[in-house]
Amino acid sequence: MDLNIRGRKALVTGADSGIGLATARLLLAEGATVIMTDRDPDALVHAVEQVPDVDNRPYAFAADVTDAADIARLAQQVEDAVGDLDILINVAGIHGAGGLFHEISQDGWDHTIDVDLMGPVRVTRAFLPGLRRGGWGRIVFVSSEDAVQPYDDELPYCAAKAGLLSLAKGLSRTYASEGLLVNTVSPAFIESPMTDEMMSQRAESLGATFDEAIASFLQEERPFMELGRRGQPDEVANVIAFLCSDAASFVNGSNYRVDSGSVATI
Ligand code: NAD
């Protein structure tokens, strides 16, 4: 299927690893002009070096999504480099504060919401004027299975990701008539630095190997992931790229689950 996004200008946050990096690579392979952004400049340079040799090399500008000044600078850098965006993909996120509700500090709540919900809000506010000017646009938010199936030991993350579903749905109503389509993708248990860290901690607390931690997590915590494995970042990037394409011209306000069945409800 031809995604027909050659020459479209796309910003990907959280682009130095995992789902963000896979998405940037896929859009580049499809001929898009890609701007990669993430928090750590050195990690971003390393990520750009991992991008296969394509003619359209990505731009890379570091920014922290919790820092309004960083986002303003990023918006200026993007404007100077490519002008208005056509595509915005909000991937940056953290697992955030863990534990039961009564165990999580106010700082834990504040930081998780600041990265996972307010980060995408800041980035979207900064780039929305340009996206609206184009008459054709796509915004994708990466939410999580946790948005609709909350786990009681990660409620700040669940609440932030649920907020993204509501935010995206609202935006999809406001801007569709201008040609700007807004959707979310909700993965579950994808192989990335985020779940590597979760599984390392689990292995340590169980006195198990890393692979045993994954197996027990799937069995005990994610019983409806019918494929019985972690997903790959590319498997999420494929769906994001589709939503950013002409092929998704009638898809708006939707939430695409990429979770091998993890969310138990229909
Ligand atoms: P990841 O850790 O590889 O990617 C997250 C990226 O966000 C990192 O590159 C990190 O540097 C960046 N980031 C974090 N805080 C930032 C900040 N303040 N400013 C700028 N960048 C920041 O993990 P991933 O699995 O690729 O996660 C990508 C997205 O997918 C996240 O939003 C995550 O919540 C979501 N998600 C992941 C899974 C999973 O199982 N891996 C499941 C559901 C949802």
Short mmCIF file of C-alpha atoms and ligand atoms in Angstrom, two decimals:
data_model
loop_
_atom_site.label_atom_id
_atom_site.label_comp_id
_atom_site.label_asym_id
_atom_site.label_seq_id
_atom_site.Cartn_x
_atom_site.Cartn_y
_atom_site.Cartn_z
CA MET A 1 0.00 0.00 0.00
CA ASP A 2 1.38 3.39 -0.96
CA LEU A 3 1.15 5.65 2.07
CA ASN A 4 1.67 8.66 -0.20
CA ILE A 5 3.55 10.70 2.40
CA ARG A 6 6.65 11.42 0.30
CA GLY A 7 7.73 14.97 1.12
CA ARG A 8 5.31 15.35 4.03
CA LYS A 9 6.99 17.02 7.00
CA ALA A 10 6.70 15.03 10.23
CA LEU A 11 7.86 15.68 13.80
CA VAL A 12 8.31 12.64 16.04
CA THR A 13 8.82 13.13 19.79
CA GLY A 14 10.48 10.45 21.89
CA ALA A 15 12.42 9.58 18.75
CA ASP A 16 15.71 8.36 20.18
CA SER A 17 14.51 4.85 21.06
CA GLY A 18 11.70 2.32 20.99
CA ILE A 19 8.46 3.21 19.22
CA GLY A 20 9.54 6.77 18.35
CA LEU A 21 12.75 5.66 16.65
CA ALA A 22 10.95 2.90 14.74
CA THR A 23 8.35 5.43 13.59
CA ALA A 24 10.96 7.95 12.45
CA ARG A 25 12.78 5.25 10.49
CA LEU A 26 9.60 4.05 8.81
CA LEU A 27 8.47 7.55 7.80
CA LEU A 28 11.94 8.25 6.39
CA ALA A 29 11.79 5.04 4.39
CA GLU A 30 8.42 6.23 3.03
CA GLY A 31 10.08 9.43 1.82
CA ALA A 32 8.80 11.85 4.47
CA THR A 33 10.90 14.72 5.80
CA VAL A 34 11.37 13.76 9.44
CA ILE A 35 12.35 15.84 12.44
CA MET A 36 13.38 13.69 15.40
CA THR A 37 13.25 15.14 18.88
CA ASP A 38 14.01 13.77 22.33
CA ARG A 39 15.36 14.99 25.64
CA ASP A 40 19.03 13.95 25.57
CA PRO A 41 21.12 15.50 22.73
CA ASP A 42 23.76 12.75 22.79
CA ALA A 43 21.20 9.94 22.66
CA LEU A 44 19.49 11.75 19.80
CA VAL A 45 22.75 11.93 17.81
CA HIS A 46 23.26 8.22 18.45
CA ALA A 47 19.72 7.49 17.24
CA VAL A 48 20.23 9.48 14.04
CA GLU A 49 23.38 7.44 13.39
CA GLN A 50 21.24 4.29 13.55
CA VAL A 51 18.94 5.52 10.79
CA PRO A 52 19.73 3.55 7.64
CA ASP A 53 21.29 5.37 4.73
CA VAL A 54 18.35 7.11 3.12
CA ASP A 55 18.58 10.19 0.88
CA ASN A 56 16.34 12.22 3.15
CA ARG A 57 18.43 12.40 6.33
CA PRO A 58 16.39 13.39 9.41
CA TYR A 59 16.68 16.66 11.25
CA ALA A 60 17.31 16.26 14.99
CA PHE A 61 16.65 18.86 17.68
CA ALA A 62 16.74 18.06 21.39
CA ALA A 63 13.94 19.31 23.66
CA ASP A 64 12.36 18.32 26.95
CA VAL A 65 8.58 18.16 26.60
CA THR A 66 8.14 19.42 30.17
CA ASP A 67 10.05 22.64 29.41
CA ALA A 68 8.04 25.39 27.71
CA ALA A 69 11.20 27.26 26.66
CA ASP A 70 12.59 24.11 25.04
CA ILE A 71 9.37 23.60 23.11
CA ALA A 72 9.35 27.22 21.92
CA ARG A 73 12.95 26.80 20.72
CA LEU A 74 12.07 23.51 19.02
CA ALA A 75 9.17 25.19 17.22
CA GLN A 76 11.51 27.89 15.92
CA GLN A 77 14.15 25.34 14.85
CA VAL A 78 11.54 23.33 12.96
CA GLU A 79 10.10 26.45 11.36
CA ASP A 80 13.58 27.53 10.21
CA ALA A 81 14.45 24.06 8.91
CA VAL A 82 11.28 22.97 7.11
CA GLY A 83 8.46 25.49 7.72
CA ASP A 84 5.02 24.24 8.77
CA LEU A 85 4.53 20.59 9.74
CA ASP A 86 2.08 18.20 8.06
CA ILE A 87 2.35 15.45 10.67
CA LEU A 88 2.87 15.50 14.44
CA ILE A 89 3.45 12.26 16.33
CA ASN A 90 3.50 12.52 20.12
CA VAL A 91 5.42 9.49 21.34
CA ALA A 92 7.56 10.78 24.25
CA GLY A 93 6.52 9.34 27.57
CA ILE A 94 7.61 7.72 30.81
CA HIS A 95 6.22 4.89 32.88
CA GLY A 96 6.30 7.32 35.76
CA ALA A 97 5.51 6.90 39.42
CA GLY A 98 4.61 3.35 40.48
CA GLY A 99 2.94 1.84 43.52
CA LEU A 100 -0.56 1.85 44.92
CA PHE A 101 -2.40 5.18 45.07
CA HIS A 102 -1.59 5.81 48.74
CA GLU A 103 2.10 5.09 48.13
CA ILE A 104 2.63 7.67 45.35
CA SER A 105 3.86 11.15 46.29
CA GLN A 106 2.45 14.38 44.94
CA ASP A 107 5.75 14.90 43.08
CA GLY A 108 5.33 11.48 41.49
CA TRP A 109 1.87 12.42 40.27
CA ASP A 110 2.94 15.86 39.08
CA HIS A 111 5.95 14.62 37.11
CA THR A 112 4.13 11.75 35.41
CA ILE A 113 1.22 13.96 34.35
CA ASP A 114 3.65 16.68 33.28
CA VAL A 115 5.52 14.36 30.90
CA ASP A 116 2.76 12.04 29.69
CA LEU A 117 -0.21 14.41 29.39
CA MET A 118 1.05 18.00 29.52
CA GLY A 119 4.07 17.16 27.32
CA PRO A 120 1.86 16.27 24.33
CA VAL A 121 -0.37 19.26 25.14
CA ARG A 122 2.65 21.64 25.03
CA VAL A 123 4.02 20.16 21.82
CA THR A 124 0.62 20.15 20.11
CA ARG A 125 -0.10 23.75 21.13
CA ALA A 126 3.25 24.82 19.69
CA PHE A 127 2.76 23.14 16.30
CA LEU A 128 -0.99 23.41 15.81
CA PRO A 129 -0.99 26.79 14.00
CA GLY A 130 1.30 25.44 11.27
CA LEU A 131 -0.60 22.16 11.03
CA ARG A 132 -3.86 24.08 10.55
CA ARG A 133 -2.39 26.27 7.81
CA GLY A 134 -1.63 23.33 5.53
CA GLY A 135 -5.18 22.12 4.82
CA TRP A 136 -3.93 18.53 5.20
CA GLY A 137 -2.58 17.23 8.48
CA ARG A 138 -2.30 14.34 10.87
CA ILE A 139 -1.75 14.21 14.62
CA VAL A 140 -1.17 10.90 16.38
CA PHE A 141 -0.89 10.49 20.13
CA VAL A 142 0.65 7.35 21.58
CA SER A 143 -1.53 6.38 24.51
CA SER A 144 -1.57 2.90 26.09
CA GLU A 145 -3.76 -0.07 26.86
CA ASP A 146 -3.61 1.36 30.42
CA ALA A 147 -5.91 4.20 29.35
CA VAL A 148 -8.96 1.95 29.23
CA GLN A 149 -7.75 -0.92 31.41
CA PRO A 150 -6.09 0.71 34.42
CA TYR A 151 -3.62 -1.23 36.57
CA ASP A 152 -3.73 -0.24 40.23
CA ASP A 153 0.05 0.05 40.64
CA GLU A 154 0.54 2.62 37.84
CA LEU A 155 -2.39 5.00 38.13
CA PRO A 156 -0.59 8.27 37.24
CA TYR A 157 0.42 6.70 33.91
CA CYS A 158 -3.09 5.29 33.36
CA ALA A 159 -4.73 8.63 34.10
CA ALA A 160 -2.34 10.54 31.82
CA LYS A 161 -2.85 8.09 28.97
CA ALA A 162 -6.64 8.19 29.43
CA GLY A 163 -6.35 11.97 29.21
CA LEU A 164 -4.68 11.60 25.80
CA LEU A 165 -7.65 9.62 24.48
CA SER A 166 -10.01 12.38 25.53
CA LEU A 167 -7.71 15.11 24.24
CA ALA A 168 -7.36 13.43 20.84
CA LYS A 169 -11.09 12.85 20.51
CA GLY A 170 -11.80 16.49 21.30
CA LEU A 171 -9.17 17.75 18.85
CA SER A 172 -10.52 15.44 16.17
CA ARG A 173 -13.88 17.17 16.45
CA THR A 174 -12.48 20.67 16.26
CA TYR A 175 -10.11 20.37 13.32
CA ALA A 176 -11.32 17.59 10.99
CA SER A 177 -13.20 20.08 8.82
CA GLU A 178 -9.83 21.75 8.15
CA GLY A 179 -8.32 18.47 6.93
CA LEU A 180 -6.45 17.83 10.16
CA LEU A 181 -7.19 14.29 11.39
CA VAL A 182 -6.37 13.24 14.95
CA ASN A 183 -6.10 9.68 16.28
CA THR A 184 -4.43 7.64 19.00
CA VAL A 185 -2.52 4.38 19.07
CA SER A 186 -2.61 2.29 22.24
CA PRO A 187 0.11 -0.34 22.50
CA ALA A 188 0.70 -2.95 25.16
CA PHE A 189 4.02 -4.41 26.32
CA ILE A 190 6.34 -3.47 23.48
CA GLU A 191 10.06 -4.28 23.56
CA SER A 192 11.76 -0.96 24.34
CA PRO A 193 13.98 0.64 26.99
CA MET A 194 10.77 1.35 28.96
CA THR A 195 9.72 -2.29 29.31
CA ASP A 196 13.37 -3.46 29.53
CA GLU A 197 13.63 -1.41 32.72
CA MET A 198 10.29 -2.70 34.03
CA MET A 199 11.36 -6.30 33.41
CA SER A 200 14.81 -5.77 34.93
CA GLN A 201 13.16 -4.51 38.12
CA ARG A 202 10.71 -7.41 38.08
CA ALA A 203 13.52 -9.93 37.58
CA GLU A 204 15.40 -8.45 40.51
CA SER A 205 12.40 -8.45 42.84
CA LEU A 206 11.46 -12.06 41.91
CA GLY A 207 15.04 -13.32 41.92
CA ALA A 208 14.40 -14.50 38.36
CA THR A 209 16.11 -14.10 35.00
CA PHE A 210 15.02 -11.37 32.61
CA ASP A 211 13.25 -13.88 30.34
CA GLU A 212 11.52 -15.50 33.31
CA ALA A 213 10.32 -12.06 34.40
CA ILE A 214 8.78 -11.51 30.96
CA ALA A 215 7.13 -14.94 30.97
CA SER A 216 5.64 -14.47 34.44
CA PHE A 217 4.52 -10.91 33.62
CA LEU A 218 2.66 -12.16 30.54
CA GLN A 219 1.06 -15.00 32.47
CA GLU A 220 0.12 -13.08 35.62
CA GLU A 221 -0.31 -9.45 34.55
CA ARG A 222 -1.23 -9.56 30.84
CA PRO A 223 -3.31 -12.74 30.45
CA PHE A 224 -5.16 -11.50 27.37
CA MET A 225 -2.05 -10.84 25.27
CA GLU A 226 -2.90 -13.84 23.13
CA LEU A 227 0.34 -13.80 21.13
CA GLY A 228 2.29 -14.47 24.32
CA ARG A 229 5.25 -12.20 23.61
CA ARG A 230 6.37 -8.58 23.75
CA GLY A 231 5.46 -6.58 20.65
CA GLN A 232 8.13 -4.99 18.47
CA PRO A 233 8.39 -1.20 18.01
CA ASP A 234 7.97 -1.68 14.24
CA GLU A 235 4.59 -3.33 14.85
CA VAL A 236 3.39 -0.08 16.44
CA ALA A 237 5.16 2.15 13.92
CA ASN A 238 3.29 0.42 11.07
CA VAL A 239 -0.05 1.51 12.52
CA ILE A 240 1.16 5.03 13.31
CA ALA A 241 2.45 5.43 9.75
CA PHE A 242 -0.89 4.26 8.36
CA LEU A 243 -2.72 6.85 10.46
CA CYS A 244 -0.34 9.53 9.14
CA SER A 245 -1.06 8.63 5.54
CA ASP A 246 -3.56 9.33 2.79
CA ALA A 247 -4.72 5.72 3.23
CA ALA A 248 -6.30 6.79 6.55
CA SER A 249 -8.27 9.63 4.96
CA PHE A 250 -11.55 8.60 6.65
CA VAL A 251 -10.08 7.74 10.07
CA ASN A 252 -10.58 10.44 12.69
CA GLY A 253 -11.06 10.41 16.47
CA SER A 254 -10.17 6.72 16.65
CA ASN A 255 -8.05 4.74 19.04
CA TYR A 256 -6.13 1.88 17.44
CA ARG A 257 -5.10 -0.86 19.85
CA VAL A 258 -1.80 -2.56 19.05
CA ASP A 259 -1.85 -4.93 21.99
CA SER A 260 -2.32 -8.53 20.76
CA GLY A 261 -5.63 -8.59 22.62
CA SER A 262 -4.48 -7.24 25.98
CA VAL A 263 -7.53 -5.04 26.51
CA ALA A 264 -10.11 -7.61 27.49
CA THR A 265 -13.23 -5.75 26.39
CA ILE A 266 -14.56 -5.40 22.85
P1 NAD B 1 11.09 4.50 25.28
O1 NAD B 1 11.51 4.72 26.68
O2 NAD B 1 12.01 3.84 24.34
O3 NAD B 1 10.60 5.86 24.61
C1 NAD B 1 10.15 6.96 25.32
C2 NAD B 1 10.93 8.16 24.85
O4 NAD B 1 10.39 9.34 25.45
C3 NAD B 1 12.40 8.06 25.25
O5 NAD B 1 13.21 8.22 24.10
C4 NAD B 1 12.57 9.20 26.23
O6 NAD B 1 13.84 9.82 26.21
C5 NAD B 1 11.48 10.17 25.78
N1 NAD B 1 11.14 11.09 26.86
C6 NAD B 1 10.83 10.79 28.14
N2 NAD B 1 10.65 11.91 28.85
C7 NAD B 1 10.84 12.94 27.99
C8 NAD B 1 10.82 14.34 28.13
N3 NAD B 1 10.56 14.92 29.32
N4 NAD B 1 11.06 15.11 27.06
C9 NAD B 1 11.33 14.54 25.86
N5 NAD B 1 11.39 13.22 25.65
C10 NAD B 1 11.14 12.42 26.72
O7 NAD B 1 9.76 3.63 25.39
P2 NAD B 1 8.67 3.27 24.31
O8 NAD B 1 8.11 1.99 24.74
O9 NAD B 1 9.17 3.43 22.92
O10 NAD B 1 7.56 4.38 24.63
C11 NAD B 1 7.08 5.26 23.65
C12 NAD B 1 5.65 5.64 24.01
O11 NAD B 1 4.84 4.48 23.95
C13 NAD B 1 5.49 6.21 25.42
O12 NAD B 1 4.59 7.30 25.40
C14 NAD B 1 4.89 5.06 26.18
O13 NAD B 1 4.12 5.48 27.26
C15 NAD B 1 4.05 4.40 25.10
N6 NAD B 1 3.74 3.00 25.37
C16 NAD B 1 4.71 2.09 25.44
C17 NAD B 1 4.37 0.77 25.72
C18 NAD B 1 5.40 -0.31 25.83
O14 NAD B 1 5.05 -1.43 26.21
N7 NAD B 1 6.67 -0.07 25.51
C19 NAD B 1 3.04 0.41 25.92
C20 NAD B 1 2.06 1.39 25.84
C21 NAD B 1 2.42 2.69 25.56
#
